[in-house]
Short mmCIF file of C-alpha atoms and ligand atoms in Angstrom, two decimals:
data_model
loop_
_atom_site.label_atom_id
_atom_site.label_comp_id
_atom_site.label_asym_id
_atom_site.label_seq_id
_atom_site.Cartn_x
_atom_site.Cartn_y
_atom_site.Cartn_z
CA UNK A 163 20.64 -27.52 -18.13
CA UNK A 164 23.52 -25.72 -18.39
CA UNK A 165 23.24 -24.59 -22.48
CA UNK A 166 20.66 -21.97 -21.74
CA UNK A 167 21.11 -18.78 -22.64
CA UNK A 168 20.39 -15.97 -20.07
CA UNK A 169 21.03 -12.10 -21.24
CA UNK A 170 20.68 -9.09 -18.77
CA UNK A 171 20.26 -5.93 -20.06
CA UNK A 172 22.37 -4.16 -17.75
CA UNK A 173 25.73 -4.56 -16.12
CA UNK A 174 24.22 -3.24 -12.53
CA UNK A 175 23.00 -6.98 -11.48
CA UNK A 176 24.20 -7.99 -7.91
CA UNK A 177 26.83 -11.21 -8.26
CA UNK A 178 24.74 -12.74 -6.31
CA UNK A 179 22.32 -12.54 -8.97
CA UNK A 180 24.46 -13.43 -11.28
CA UNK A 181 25.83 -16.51 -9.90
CA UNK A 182 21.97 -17.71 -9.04
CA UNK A 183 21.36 -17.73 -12.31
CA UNK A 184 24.79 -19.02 -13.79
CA UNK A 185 23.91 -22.51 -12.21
CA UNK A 186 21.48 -22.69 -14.78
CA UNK A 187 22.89 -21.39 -17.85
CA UNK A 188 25.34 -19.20 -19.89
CA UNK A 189 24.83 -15.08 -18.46
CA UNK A 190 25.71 -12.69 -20.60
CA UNK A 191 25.51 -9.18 -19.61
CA UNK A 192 25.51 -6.27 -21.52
CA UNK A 193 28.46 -4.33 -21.08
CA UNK A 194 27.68 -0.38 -21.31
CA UNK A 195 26.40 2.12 -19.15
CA UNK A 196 23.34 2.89 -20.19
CA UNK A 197 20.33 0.28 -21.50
CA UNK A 198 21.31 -1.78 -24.90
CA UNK A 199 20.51 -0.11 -27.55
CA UNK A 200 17.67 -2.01 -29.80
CA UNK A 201 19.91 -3.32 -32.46
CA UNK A 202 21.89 -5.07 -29.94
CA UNK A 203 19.25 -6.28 -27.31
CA UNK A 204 17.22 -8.13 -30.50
CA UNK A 205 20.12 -9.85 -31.68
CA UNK A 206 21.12 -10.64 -27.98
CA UNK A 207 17.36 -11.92 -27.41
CA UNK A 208 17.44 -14.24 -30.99
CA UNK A 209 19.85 -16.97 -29.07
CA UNK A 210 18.53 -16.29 -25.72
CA UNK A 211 16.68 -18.14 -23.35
CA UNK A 212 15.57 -15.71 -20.83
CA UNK A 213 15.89 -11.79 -20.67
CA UNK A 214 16.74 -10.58 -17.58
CA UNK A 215 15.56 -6.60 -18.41
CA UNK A 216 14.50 -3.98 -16.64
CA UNK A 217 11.71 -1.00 -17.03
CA UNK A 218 13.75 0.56 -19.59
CA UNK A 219 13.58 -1.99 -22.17
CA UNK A 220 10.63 -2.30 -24.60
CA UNK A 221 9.42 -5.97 -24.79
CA UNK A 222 6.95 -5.92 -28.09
CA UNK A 223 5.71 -8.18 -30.85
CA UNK A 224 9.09 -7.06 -32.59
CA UNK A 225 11.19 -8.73 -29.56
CA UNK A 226 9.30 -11.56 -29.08
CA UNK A 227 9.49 -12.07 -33.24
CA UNK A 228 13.28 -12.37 -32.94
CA UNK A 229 13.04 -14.39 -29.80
CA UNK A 230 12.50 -17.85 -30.78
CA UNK A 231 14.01 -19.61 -27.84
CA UNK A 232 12.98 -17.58 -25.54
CA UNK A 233 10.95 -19.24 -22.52
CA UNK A 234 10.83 -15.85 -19.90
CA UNK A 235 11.25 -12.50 -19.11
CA UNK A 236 12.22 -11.21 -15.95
CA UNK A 237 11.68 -7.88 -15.39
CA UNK A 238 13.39 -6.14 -12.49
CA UNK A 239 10.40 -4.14 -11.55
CA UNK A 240 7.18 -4.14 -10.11
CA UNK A 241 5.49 -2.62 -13.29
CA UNK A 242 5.52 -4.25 -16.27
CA UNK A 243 3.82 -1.84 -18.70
CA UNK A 244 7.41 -1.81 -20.67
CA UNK A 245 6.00 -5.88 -22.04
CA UNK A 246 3.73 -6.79 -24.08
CA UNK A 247 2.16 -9.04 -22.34
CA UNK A 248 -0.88 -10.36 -24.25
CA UNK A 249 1.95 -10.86 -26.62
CA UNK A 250 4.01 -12.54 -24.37
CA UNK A 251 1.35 -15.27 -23.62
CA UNK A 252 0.49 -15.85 -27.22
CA UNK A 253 4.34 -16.85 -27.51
CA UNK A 254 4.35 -18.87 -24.54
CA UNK A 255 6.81 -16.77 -22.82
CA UNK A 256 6.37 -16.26 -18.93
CA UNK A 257 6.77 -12.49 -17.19
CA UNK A 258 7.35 -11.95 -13.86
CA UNK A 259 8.09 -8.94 -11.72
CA UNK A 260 9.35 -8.03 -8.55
CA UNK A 261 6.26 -7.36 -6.15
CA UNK A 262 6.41 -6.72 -2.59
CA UNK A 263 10.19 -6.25 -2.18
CA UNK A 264 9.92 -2.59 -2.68
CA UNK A 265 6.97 -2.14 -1.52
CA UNK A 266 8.07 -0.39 1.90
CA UNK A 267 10.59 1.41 -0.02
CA UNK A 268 8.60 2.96 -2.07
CA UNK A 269 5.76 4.21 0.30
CA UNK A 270 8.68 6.07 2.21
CA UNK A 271 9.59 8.11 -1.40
CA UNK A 272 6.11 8.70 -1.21
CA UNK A 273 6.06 10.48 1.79
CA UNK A 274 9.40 12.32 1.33
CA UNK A 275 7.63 13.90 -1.69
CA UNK A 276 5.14 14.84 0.41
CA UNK A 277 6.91 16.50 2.86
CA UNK A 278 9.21 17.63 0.82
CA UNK A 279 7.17 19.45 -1.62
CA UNK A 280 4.71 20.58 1.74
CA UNK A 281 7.18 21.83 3.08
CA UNK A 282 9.50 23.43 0.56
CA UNK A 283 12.50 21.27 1.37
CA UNK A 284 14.06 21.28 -2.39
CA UNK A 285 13.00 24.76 -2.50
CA UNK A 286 14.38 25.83 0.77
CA UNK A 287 18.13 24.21 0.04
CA UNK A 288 17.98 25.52 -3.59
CA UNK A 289 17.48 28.89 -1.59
CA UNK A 290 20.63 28.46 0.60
CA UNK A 291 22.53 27.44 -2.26
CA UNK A 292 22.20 30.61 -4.73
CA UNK A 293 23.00 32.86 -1.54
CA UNK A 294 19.04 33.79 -1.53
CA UNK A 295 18.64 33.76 2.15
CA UNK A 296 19.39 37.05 3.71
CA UNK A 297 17.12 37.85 6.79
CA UNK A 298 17.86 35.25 9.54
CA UNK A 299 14.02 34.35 10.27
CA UNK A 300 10.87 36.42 9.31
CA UNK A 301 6.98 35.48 9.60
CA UNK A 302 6.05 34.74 6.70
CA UNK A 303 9.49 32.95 5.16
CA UNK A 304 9.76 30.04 2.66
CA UNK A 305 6.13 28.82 4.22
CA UNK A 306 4.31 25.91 3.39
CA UNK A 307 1.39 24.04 4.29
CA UNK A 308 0.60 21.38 7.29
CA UNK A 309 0.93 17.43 5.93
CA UNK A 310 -0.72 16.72 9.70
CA UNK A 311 -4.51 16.74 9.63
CA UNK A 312 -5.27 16.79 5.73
CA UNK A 313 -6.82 14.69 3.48
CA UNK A 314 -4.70 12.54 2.03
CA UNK A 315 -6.34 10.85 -1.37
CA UNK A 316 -4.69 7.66 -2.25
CA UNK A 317 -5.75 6.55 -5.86
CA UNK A 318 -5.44 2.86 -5.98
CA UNK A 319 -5.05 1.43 -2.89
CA UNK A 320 -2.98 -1.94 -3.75
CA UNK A 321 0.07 -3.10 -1.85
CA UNK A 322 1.66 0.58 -2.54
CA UNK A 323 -0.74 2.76 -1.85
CA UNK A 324 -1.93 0.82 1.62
CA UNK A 325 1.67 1.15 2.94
CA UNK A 326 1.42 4.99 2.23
CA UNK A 327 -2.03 4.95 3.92
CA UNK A 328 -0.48 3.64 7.17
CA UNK A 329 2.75 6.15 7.11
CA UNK A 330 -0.02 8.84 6.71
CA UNK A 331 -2.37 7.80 9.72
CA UNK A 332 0.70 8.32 11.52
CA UNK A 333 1.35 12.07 10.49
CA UNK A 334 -2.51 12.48 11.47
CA UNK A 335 -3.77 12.60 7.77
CA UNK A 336 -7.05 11.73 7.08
CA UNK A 337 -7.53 8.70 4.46
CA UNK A 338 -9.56 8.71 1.11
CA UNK A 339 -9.66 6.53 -1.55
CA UNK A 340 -10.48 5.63 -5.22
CA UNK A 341 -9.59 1.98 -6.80
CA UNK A 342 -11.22 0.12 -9.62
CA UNK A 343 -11.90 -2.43 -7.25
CA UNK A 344 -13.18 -1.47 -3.80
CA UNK A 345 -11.26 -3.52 -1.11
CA UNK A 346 -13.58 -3.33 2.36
CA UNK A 347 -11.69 -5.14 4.22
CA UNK A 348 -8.78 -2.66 3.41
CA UNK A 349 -10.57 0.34 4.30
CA UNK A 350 -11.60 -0.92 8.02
CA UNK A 351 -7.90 -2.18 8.59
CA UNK A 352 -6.80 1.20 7.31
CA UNK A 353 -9.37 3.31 8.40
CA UNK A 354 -9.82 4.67 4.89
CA UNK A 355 -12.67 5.70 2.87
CA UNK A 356 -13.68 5.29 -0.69
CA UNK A 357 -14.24 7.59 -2.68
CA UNK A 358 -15.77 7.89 -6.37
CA UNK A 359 -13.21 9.58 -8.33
CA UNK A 360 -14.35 12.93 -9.12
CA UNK A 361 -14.54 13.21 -4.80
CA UNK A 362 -10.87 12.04 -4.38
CA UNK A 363 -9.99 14.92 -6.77
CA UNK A 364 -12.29 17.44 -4.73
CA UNK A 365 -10.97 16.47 -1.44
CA UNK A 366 -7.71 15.42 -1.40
CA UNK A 367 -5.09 18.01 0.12
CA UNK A 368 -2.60 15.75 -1.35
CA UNK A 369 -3.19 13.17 -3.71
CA UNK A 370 -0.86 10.16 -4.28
CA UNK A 371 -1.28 8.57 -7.41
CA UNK A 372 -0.45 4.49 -6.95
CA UNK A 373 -2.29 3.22 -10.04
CA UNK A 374 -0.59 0.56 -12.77
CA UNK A 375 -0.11 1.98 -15.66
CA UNK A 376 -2.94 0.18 -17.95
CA UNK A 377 -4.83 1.65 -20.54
CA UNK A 378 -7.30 2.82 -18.40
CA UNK A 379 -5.39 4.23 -16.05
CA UNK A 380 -2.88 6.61 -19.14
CA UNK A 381 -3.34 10.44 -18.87
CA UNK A 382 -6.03 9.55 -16.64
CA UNK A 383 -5.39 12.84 -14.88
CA UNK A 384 -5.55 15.47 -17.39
CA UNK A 385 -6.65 19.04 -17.24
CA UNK A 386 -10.32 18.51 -16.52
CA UNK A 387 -8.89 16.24 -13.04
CA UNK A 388 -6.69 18.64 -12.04
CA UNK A 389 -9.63 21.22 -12.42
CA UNK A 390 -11.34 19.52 -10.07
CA UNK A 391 -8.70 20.31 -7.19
CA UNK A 392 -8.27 22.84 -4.63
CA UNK A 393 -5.82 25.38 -5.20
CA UNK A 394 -4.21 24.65 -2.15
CA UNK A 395 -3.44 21.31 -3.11
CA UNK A 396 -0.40 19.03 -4.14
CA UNK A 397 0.03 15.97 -6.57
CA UNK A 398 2.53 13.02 -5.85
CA UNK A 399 3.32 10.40 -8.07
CA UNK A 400 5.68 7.32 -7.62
CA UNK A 401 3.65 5.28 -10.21
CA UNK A 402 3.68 5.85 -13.82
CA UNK A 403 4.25 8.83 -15.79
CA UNK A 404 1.72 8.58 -18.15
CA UNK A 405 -0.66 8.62 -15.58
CA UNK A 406 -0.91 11.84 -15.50
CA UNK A 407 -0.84 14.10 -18.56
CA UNK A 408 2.31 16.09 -17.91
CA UNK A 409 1.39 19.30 -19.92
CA UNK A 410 -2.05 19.21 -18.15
CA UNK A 411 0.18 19.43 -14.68
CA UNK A 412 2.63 22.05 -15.88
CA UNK A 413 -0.14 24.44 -16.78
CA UNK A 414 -1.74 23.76 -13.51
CA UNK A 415 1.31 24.42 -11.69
CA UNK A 416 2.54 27.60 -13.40
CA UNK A 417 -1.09 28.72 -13.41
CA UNK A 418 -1.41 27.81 -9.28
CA UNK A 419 -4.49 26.07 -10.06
CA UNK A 420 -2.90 23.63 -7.63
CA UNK A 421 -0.42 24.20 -4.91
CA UNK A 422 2.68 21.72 -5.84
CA UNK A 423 3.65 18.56 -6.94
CA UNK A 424 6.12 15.70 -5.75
CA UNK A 425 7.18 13.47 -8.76
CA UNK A 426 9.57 10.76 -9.39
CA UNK A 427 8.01 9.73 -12.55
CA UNK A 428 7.84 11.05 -16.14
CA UNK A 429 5.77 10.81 -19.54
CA UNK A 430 9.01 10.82 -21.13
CA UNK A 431 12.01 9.63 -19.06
CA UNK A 432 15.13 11.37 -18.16
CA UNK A 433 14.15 14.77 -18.58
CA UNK A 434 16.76 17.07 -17.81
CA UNK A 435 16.85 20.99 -16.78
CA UNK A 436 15.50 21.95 -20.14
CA UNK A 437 12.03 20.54 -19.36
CA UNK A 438 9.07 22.42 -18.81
CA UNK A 439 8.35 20.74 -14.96
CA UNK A 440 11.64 21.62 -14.50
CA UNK A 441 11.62 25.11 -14.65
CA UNK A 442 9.29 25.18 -11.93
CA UNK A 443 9.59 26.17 -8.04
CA UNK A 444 6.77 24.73 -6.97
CA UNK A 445 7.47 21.23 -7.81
CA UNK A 446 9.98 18.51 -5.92
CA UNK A 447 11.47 16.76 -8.40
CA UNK A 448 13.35 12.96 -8.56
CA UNK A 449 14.97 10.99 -10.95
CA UNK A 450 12.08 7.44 -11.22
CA UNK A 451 14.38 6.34 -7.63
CA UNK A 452 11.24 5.79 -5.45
CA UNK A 453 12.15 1.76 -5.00
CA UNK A 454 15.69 2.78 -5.34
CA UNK A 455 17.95 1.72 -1.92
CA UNK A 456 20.23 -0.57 -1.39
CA UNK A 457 18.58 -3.32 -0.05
CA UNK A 458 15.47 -3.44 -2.00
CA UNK A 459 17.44 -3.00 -5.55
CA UNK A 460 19.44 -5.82 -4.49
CA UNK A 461 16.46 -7.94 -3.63
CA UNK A 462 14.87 -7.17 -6.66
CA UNK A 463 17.36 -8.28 -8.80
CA UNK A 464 17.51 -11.49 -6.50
CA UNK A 465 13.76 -12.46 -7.32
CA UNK A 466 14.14 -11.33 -11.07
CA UNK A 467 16.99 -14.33 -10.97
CA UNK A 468 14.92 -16.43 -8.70
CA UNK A 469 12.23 -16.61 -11.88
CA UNK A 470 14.89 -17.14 -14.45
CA UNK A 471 16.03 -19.50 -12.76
CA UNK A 472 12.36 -21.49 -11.96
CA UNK A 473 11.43 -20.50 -15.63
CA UNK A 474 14.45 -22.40 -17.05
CA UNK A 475 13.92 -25.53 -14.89
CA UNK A 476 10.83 -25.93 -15.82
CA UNK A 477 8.68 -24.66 -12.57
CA UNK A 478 6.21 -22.13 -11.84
CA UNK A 479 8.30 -18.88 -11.06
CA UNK A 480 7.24 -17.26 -8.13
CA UNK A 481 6.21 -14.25 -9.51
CA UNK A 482 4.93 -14.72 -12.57
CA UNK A 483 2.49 -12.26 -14.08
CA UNK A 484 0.70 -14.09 -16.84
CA UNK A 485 -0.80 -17.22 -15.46
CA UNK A 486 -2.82 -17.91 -18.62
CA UNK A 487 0.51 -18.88 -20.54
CA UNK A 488 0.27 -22.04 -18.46
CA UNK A 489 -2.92 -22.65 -19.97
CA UNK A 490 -0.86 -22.51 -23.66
CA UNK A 491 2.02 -25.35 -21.98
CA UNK A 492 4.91 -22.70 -21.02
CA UNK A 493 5.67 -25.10 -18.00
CA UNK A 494 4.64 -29.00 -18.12
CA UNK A 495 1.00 -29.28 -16.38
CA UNK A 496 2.33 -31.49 -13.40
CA UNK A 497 4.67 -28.32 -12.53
CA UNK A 498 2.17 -25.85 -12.90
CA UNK A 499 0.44 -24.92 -9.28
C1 LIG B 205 9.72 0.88 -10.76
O1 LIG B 205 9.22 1.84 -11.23
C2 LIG B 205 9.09 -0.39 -10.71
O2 LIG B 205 8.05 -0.60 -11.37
O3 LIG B 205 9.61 -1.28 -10.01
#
């Protein structure tokens, strides 16, 4: 048991972690600051029995090709658009992700951004900072716009975008929806209401993008979407960069075609102060930390060892993503579930 090979991609693992999956195998973590860089993570993955990687790492055909050994990846993260996954399968190699965990975590980002760019927040201390505030109250100073009794549009409504729904009942918002697949039972327990998507884009106030990114879902907000939205209203997004089609929302911002934005994820990721978002007032911005506190990063790494751990002894891991690989013999059919 104890000749596999695990490699993590990053040196920020939890001991715990760690030593979970150390009963198990040889760990060997990469020892730098930042991610690998390619060279090194596909010669790491050629002996390797299990990658332990996070969003940053690209898992493609070209991995997998130098991966002979390799039985899973674990990726330490909910989204898993950085593997191939159809890929993965044909190889018989199991992906799981970290669902759930940061699922709380994440809807609270969510509504910081809200509030945050609502209310000018990051705007307001920037003020303070560059000695910008010189009359001690007046009228019509750094205002904003209500969060309570507006529309908040949630698009997709999985395990995300329903815990946002049920912070925003509580700030008095009203709830509208679009999902590819219209859950019912969801929208009585939440008291939300679907929408087509062309109508979430009409009637949000603020609209909170919780979508995977899939190829369906990739620049599906462009300029014709944000068209479609009042000029009084603000874009969040804790999902996916590529979502949204980030030149599309700069114009709309500098031109005020919308009010604001709140986002914590980028097409192309970091961006720094030289980016065009960046320049902007109107727009909170945060560094993809939405899942990001102490407890939850912890836990996720936990569960990404959990599945290395089941992968490599031959069990179904918890939360694996591509149930058809079981189908190709990944784990022996009595320990398949
Ligand atoms: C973070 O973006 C995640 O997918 O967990």
């Amino acid at each position: 048991m104890t000749d596999f090979n695990i490699y993590v991609s990053t040196n920020e693992v939890p001991r715990s972690a760690l030593d979970l999956m150390r009963a198990v195998g040889k760990v060997r973590v990469f020892d730098g600051a930042a991610a690998p860089p390619r060279d090194l993570l596909l010669k790491e993955v050629a002996g390797a029995d299990a990658l332990f990687c996070v969003l940053t790492e690209k898992v493609d055909a070209e991995l997998f090709a130098r991966a002979a050994k390799l039985k899973a990846v674990a990726n330490m993260a909910v989204g898993f658009d950085n593997i191939d996954l159809a890929e993965a399968t044909r190889k018989g190699v199991m992906v799981t992700n970290t669902p759930d965990v940061l699922t709380e975590t994440t809807a609270d980002a969510t509504m910081a951004l809200v509030l945050a760019a609502a209310r000018r927040i990051a705007e307001g201390d920037r003020l303070i900072r560059r000695g910008g505030w010189k009359l001690r109250w007046s009228p019509m100073m750094m205002v904003g716009h209500d969060v309570y009794g507006k529309t908040l549009g949630i698009y997709g409504l999985g395990r995300i975008g329903a815990a946002v729904a049920k912070r925003a009942s509580g700030f008095g918002m009203k709830l509208v929806y679009y999902d590819s697949n219209r859950n019912r039972d969801l929208e009585e327990r939440l008291g939300a209401s679907y929408v087509p998507f062309d109508d979430l884009l009409k009637e949000a106030d603020f609209l909170t993008v919780h979508v995977p990114l899939l190829p369906s879902t990739r620049k599906s907000i462009g300029g014709r979407q944000l068209g479609l939205m009042k000029k009084t209203a603000y874009i969040i997004n804790t999902s996916r960069g590529q979502v949204i089609d980030e030149a599309s929302l700069v114009r709309a911002l500098e031109e005020k075609t919308i009010a604001g934005a709140g986002i914590d994820v980028f097409e192309d990721e970091p961006i720094g102060p030289a980016s065009p978002i960046a320049k902007l007032e109107n727009v909170v911005l945060t560094p993809h930390l939405a899942s990001a506190s102490v407890e939850t990063r912890t836990e996720m790494a936990m569960m990404a060892a959990r599945n290395v751990v089941a992968a490599l002894k031959g069990e179904v891991p918890p939360n694996l993503v591509n149930r058809e690989v079981l189908r190709a013999g990944a784990v022996p059919a009595d320990r398949g579930s």
